[in-house]
Short mmCIF file of C-alpha atoms in Angstrom, two decimals:
data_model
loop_
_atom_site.label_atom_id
_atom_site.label_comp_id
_atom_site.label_asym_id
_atom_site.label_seq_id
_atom_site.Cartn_x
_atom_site.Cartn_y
_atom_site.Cartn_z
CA UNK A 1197 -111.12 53.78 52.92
CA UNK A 1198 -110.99 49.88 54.39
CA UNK A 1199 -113.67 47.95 52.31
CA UNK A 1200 -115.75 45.45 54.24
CA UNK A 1201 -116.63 42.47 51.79
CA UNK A 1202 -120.33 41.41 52.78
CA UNK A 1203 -120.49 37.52 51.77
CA UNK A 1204 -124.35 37.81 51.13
CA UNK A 1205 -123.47 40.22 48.57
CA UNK A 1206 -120.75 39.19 46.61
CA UNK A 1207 -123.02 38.31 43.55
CA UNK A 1208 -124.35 41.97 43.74
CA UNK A 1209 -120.86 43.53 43.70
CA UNK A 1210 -121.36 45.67 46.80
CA UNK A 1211 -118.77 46.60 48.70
CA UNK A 1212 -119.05 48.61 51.65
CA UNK A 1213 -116.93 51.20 53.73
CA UNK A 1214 -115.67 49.76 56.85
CA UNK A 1215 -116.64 52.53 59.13
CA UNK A 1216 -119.81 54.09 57.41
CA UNK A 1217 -121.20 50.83 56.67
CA UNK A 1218 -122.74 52.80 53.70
CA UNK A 1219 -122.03 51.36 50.06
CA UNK A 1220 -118.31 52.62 48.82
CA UNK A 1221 -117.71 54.01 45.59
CA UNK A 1222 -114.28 52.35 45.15
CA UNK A 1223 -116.61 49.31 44.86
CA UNK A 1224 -116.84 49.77 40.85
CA UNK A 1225 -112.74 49.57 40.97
CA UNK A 1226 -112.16 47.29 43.54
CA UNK A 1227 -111.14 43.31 42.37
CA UNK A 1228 -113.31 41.27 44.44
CA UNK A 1229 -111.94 38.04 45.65
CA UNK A 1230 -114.39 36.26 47.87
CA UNK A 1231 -112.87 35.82 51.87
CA UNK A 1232 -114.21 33.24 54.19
CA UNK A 1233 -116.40 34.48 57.10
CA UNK A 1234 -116.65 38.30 55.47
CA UNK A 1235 -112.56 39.11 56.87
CA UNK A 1236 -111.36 42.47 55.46
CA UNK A 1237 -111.05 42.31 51.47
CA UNK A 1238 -107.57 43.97 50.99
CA UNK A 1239 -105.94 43.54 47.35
CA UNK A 1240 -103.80 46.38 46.82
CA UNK A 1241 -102.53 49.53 48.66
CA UNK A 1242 -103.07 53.28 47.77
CA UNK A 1243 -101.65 56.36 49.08
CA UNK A 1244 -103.74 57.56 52.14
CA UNK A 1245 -104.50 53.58 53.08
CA UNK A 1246 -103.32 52.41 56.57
CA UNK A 1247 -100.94 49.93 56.32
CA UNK A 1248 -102.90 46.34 56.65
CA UNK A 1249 -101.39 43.85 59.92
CA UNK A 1250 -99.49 40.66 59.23
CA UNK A 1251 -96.74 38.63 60.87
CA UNK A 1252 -94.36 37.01 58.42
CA UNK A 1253 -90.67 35.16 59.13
CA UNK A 1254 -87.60 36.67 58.15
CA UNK A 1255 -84.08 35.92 56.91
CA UNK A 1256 -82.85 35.47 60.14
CA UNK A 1257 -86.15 33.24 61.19
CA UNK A 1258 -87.86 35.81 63.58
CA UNK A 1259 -91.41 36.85 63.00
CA UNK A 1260 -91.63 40.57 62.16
CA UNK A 1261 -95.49 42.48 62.06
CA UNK A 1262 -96.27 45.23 60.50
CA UNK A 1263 -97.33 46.64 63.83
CA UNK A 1264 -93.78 46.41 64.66
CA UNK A 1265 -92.73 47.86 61.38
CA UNK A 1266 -94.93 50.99 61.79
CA UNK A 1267 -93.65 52.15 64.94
CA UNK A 1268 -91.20 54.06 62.19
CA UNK A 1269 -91.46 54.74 58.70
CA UNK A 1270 -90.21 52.38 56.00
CA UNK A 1271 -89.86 51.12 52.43
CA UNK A 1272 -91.02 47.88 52.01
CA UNK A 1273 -89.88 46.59 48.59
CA UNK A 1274 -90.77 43.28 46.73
CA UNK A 1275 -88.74 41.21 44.20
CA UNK A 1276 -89.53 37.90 42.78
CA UNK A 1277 -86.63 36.06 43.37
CA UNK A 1278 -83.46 36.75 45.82
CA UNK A 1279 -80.30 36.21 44.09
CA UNK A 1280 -81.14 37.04 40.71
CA UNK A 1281 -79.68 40.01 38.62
CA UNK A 1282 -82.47 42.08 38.53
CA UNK A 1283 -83.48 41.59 41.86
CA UNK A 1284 -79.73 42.00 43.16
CA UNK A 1285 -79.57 45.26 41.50
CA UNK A 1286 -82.72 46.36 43.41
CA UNK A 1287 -81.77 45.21 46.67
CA UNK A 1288 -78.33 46.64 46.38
CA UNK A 1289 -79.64 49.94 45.30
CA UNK A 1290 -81.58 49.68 49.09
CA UNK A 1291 -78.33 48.74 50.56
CA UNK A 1292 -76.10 51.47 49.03
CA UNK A 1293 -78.97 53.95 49.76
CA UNK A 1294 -79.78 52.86 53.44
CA UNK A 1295 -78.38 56.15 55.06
CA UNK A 1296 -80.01 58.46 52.81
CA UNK A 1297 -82.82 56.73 53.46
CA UNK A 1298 -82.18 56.87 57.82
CA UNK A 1299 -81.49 60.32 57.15
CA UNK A 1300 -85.41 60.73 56.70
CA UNK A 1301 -85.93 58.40 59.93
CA UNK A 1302 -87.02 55.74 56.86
CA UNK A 1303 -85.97 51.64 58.05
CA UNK A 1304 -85.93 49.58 54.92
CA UNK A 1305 -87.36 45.81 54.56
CA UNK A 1306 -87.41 43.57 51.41
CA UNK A 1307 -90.07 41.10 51.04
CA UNK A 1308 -90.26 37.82 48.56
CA UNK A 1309 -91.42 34.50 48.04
CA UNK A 1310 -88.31 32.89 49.24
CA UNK A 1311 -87.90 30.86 52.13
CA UNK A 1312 -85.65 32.08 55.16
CA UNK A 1313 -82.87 30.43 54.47
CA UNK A 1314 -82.52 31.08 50.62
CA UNK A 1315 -82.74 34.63 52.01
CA UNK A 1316 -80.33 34.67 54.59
CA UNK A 1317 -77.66 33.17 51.70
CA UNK A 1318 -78.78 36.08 49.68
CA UNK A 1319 -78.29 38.86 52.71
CA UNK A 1320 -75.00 37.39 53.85
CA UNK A 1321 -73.92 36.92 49.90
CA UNK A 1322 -74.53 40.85 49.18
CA UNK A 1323 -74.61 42.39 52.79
CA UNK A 1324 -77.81 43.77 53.18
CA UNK A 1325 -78.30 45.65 55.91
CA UNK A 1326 -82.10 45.43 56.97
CA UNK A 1327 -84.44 42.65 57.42
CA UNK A 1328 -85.76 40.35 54.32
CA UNK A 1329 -89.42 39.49 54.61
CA UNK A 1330 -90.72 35.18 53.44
CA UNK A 1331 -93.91 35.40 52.19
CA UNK A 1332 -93.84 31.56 50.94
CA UNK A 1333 -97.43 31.29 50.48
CA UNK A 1334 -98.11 35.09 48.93
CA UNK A 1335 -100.14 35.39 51.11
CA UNK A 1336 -99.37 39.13 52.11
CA UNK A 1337 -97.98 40.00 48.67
CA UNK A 1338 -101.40 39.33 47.26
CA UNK A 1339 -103.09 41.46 50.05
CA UNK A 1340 -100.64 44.22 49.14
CA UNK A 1341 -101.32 44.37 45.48
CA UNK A 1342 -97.71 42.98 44.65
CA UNK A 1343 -98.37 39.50 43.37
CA UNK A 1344 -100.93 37.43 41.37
CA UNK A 1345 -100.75 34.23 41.32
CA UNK A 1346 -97.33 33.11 41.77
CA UNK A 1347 -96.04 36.26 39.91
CA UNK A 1348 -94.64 38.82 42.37
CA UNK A 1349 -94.68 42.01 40.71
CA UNK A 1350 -91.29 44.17 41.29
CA UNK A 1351 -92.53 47.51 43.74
CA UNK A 1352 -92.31 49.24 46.63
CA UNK A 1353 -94.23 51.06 49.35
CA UNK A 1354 -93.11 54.15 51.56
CA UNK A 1355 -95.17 53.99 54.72
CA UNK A 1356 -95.11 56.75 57.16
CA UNK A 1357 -94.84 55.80 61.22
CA UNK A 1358 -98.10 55.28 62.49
CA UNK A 1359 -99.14 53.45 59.12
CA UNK A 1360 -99.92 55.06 56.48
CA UNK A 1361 -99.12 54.78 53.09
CA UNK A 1362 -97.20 57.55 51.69
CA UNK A 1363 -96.63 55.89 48.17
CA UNK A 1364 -97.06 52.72 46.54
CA UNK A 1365 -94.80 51.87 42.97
CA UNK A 1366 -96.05 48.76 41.73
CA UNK A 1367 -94.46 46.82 38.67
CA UNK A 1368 -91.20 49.41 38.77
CA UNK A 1369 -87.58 48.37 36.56
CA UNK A 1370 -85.27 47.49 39.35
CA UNK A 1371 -83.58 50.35 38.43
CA UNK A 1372 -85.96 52.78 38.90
CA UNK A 1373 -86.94 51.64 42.39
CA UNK A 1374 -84.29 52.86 44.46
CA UNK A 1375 -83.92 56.80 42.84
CA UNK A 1376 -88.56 56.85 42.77
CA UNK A 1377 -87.99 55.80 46.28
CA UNK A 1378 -85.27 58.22 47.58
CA UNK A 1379 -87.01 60.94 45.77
CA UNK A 1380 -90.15 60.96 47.32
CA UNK A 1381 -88.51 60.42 50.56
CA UNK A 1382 -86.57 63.49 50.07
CA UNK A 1383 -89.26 65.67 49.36
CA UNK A 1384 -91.46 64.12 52.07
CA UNK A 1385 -92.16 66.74 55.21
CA UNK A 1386 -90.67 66.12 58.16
CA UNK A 1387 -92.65 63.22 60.43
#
């Protein structure tokens, strides 16, 4: 379930459900990070969750929300930084991949720390075929679970249209993302 961070109670550790408004059990689990104002306290992503909304730029400089994204299903991957080895060998996996992938109705997106224009250099150097998300701030990486601190941890996260999160591989090899990936999208049912 959402967790709704009460500010009064951060020093008592209580979290609550979103829609119950009754104390959550996750709350034991959960790493609290104090938000301004009492916003939704997001840190990672589960299976079951509903996608969380952001707008972030892309390679080619045009915003792109997750409301946008979840009008069909997708992978959204992270790598920590474009145009290295590992995360080449990632993307390219994504790129060699993409039908399989469409097959299933799933769109693919990549998402990083890098600005737009190292990622369009990266895109157009390797010819990825779907959108590269710039998270320069981490912002959404550290809601999703994928980064701390200015470490972006190598994952990805199959979301089903409408939202919600089918599965979520954080800290995979870059070789292992791709086939976990395709698997799981293979076996999924039909949406």
């Amino acid at each position: 379930p959402a967790l709704w961070l009460d500010p009064h109670a951060v020093h008592h550790k209580m979290l609550t459900c979103r829609t119950t408004s009754r104390p959550c059990a996750a709350a034991s689990r959960a790493r609290l990070a104090v938000p301004s104002r009492g916003r939704l306290l997001r840190t990672n992503v589960s299976v079951g969750d509903v996608f969380p909304d952001f707008t972030l730029p892309s390679d080619s400089g045009a915003s792109i929300s997750s409301q946008d994204m979840i009008k069909d299903s997708f992978v959204l991957f992270s790598y920590p930084k474009a145009n290295t080895s590992g995360c080449t060998t990632q993307a390219s996996g994504f790129r060699d991949n993409i039908k399989e992938f469409a097959s299933k109705g799933f769109k693919i997106y990549g998402i990083s720390a890098d600005s737009p224009a190292a990622q369009a250099a990266w895109k157009a150097q390797y010819q990825f075929g779907y959108p590269l998300l710039c998270d320069e701030n981490l912002k959404v990486l550290g809601q999703l679970g994928l980064a701390e601190g200015t470490s972006i941890k190598r994952s990805h996260i199959l979301v089903s249209k409408g939202g919600k999160v089918l599965d979520a591989q954080i800290g995979v090899s870059s070789k292992d993302s791709v086939p976990k990936a395709l698997e799981v999208v293979l076996n999924a049912k039909p949406l």
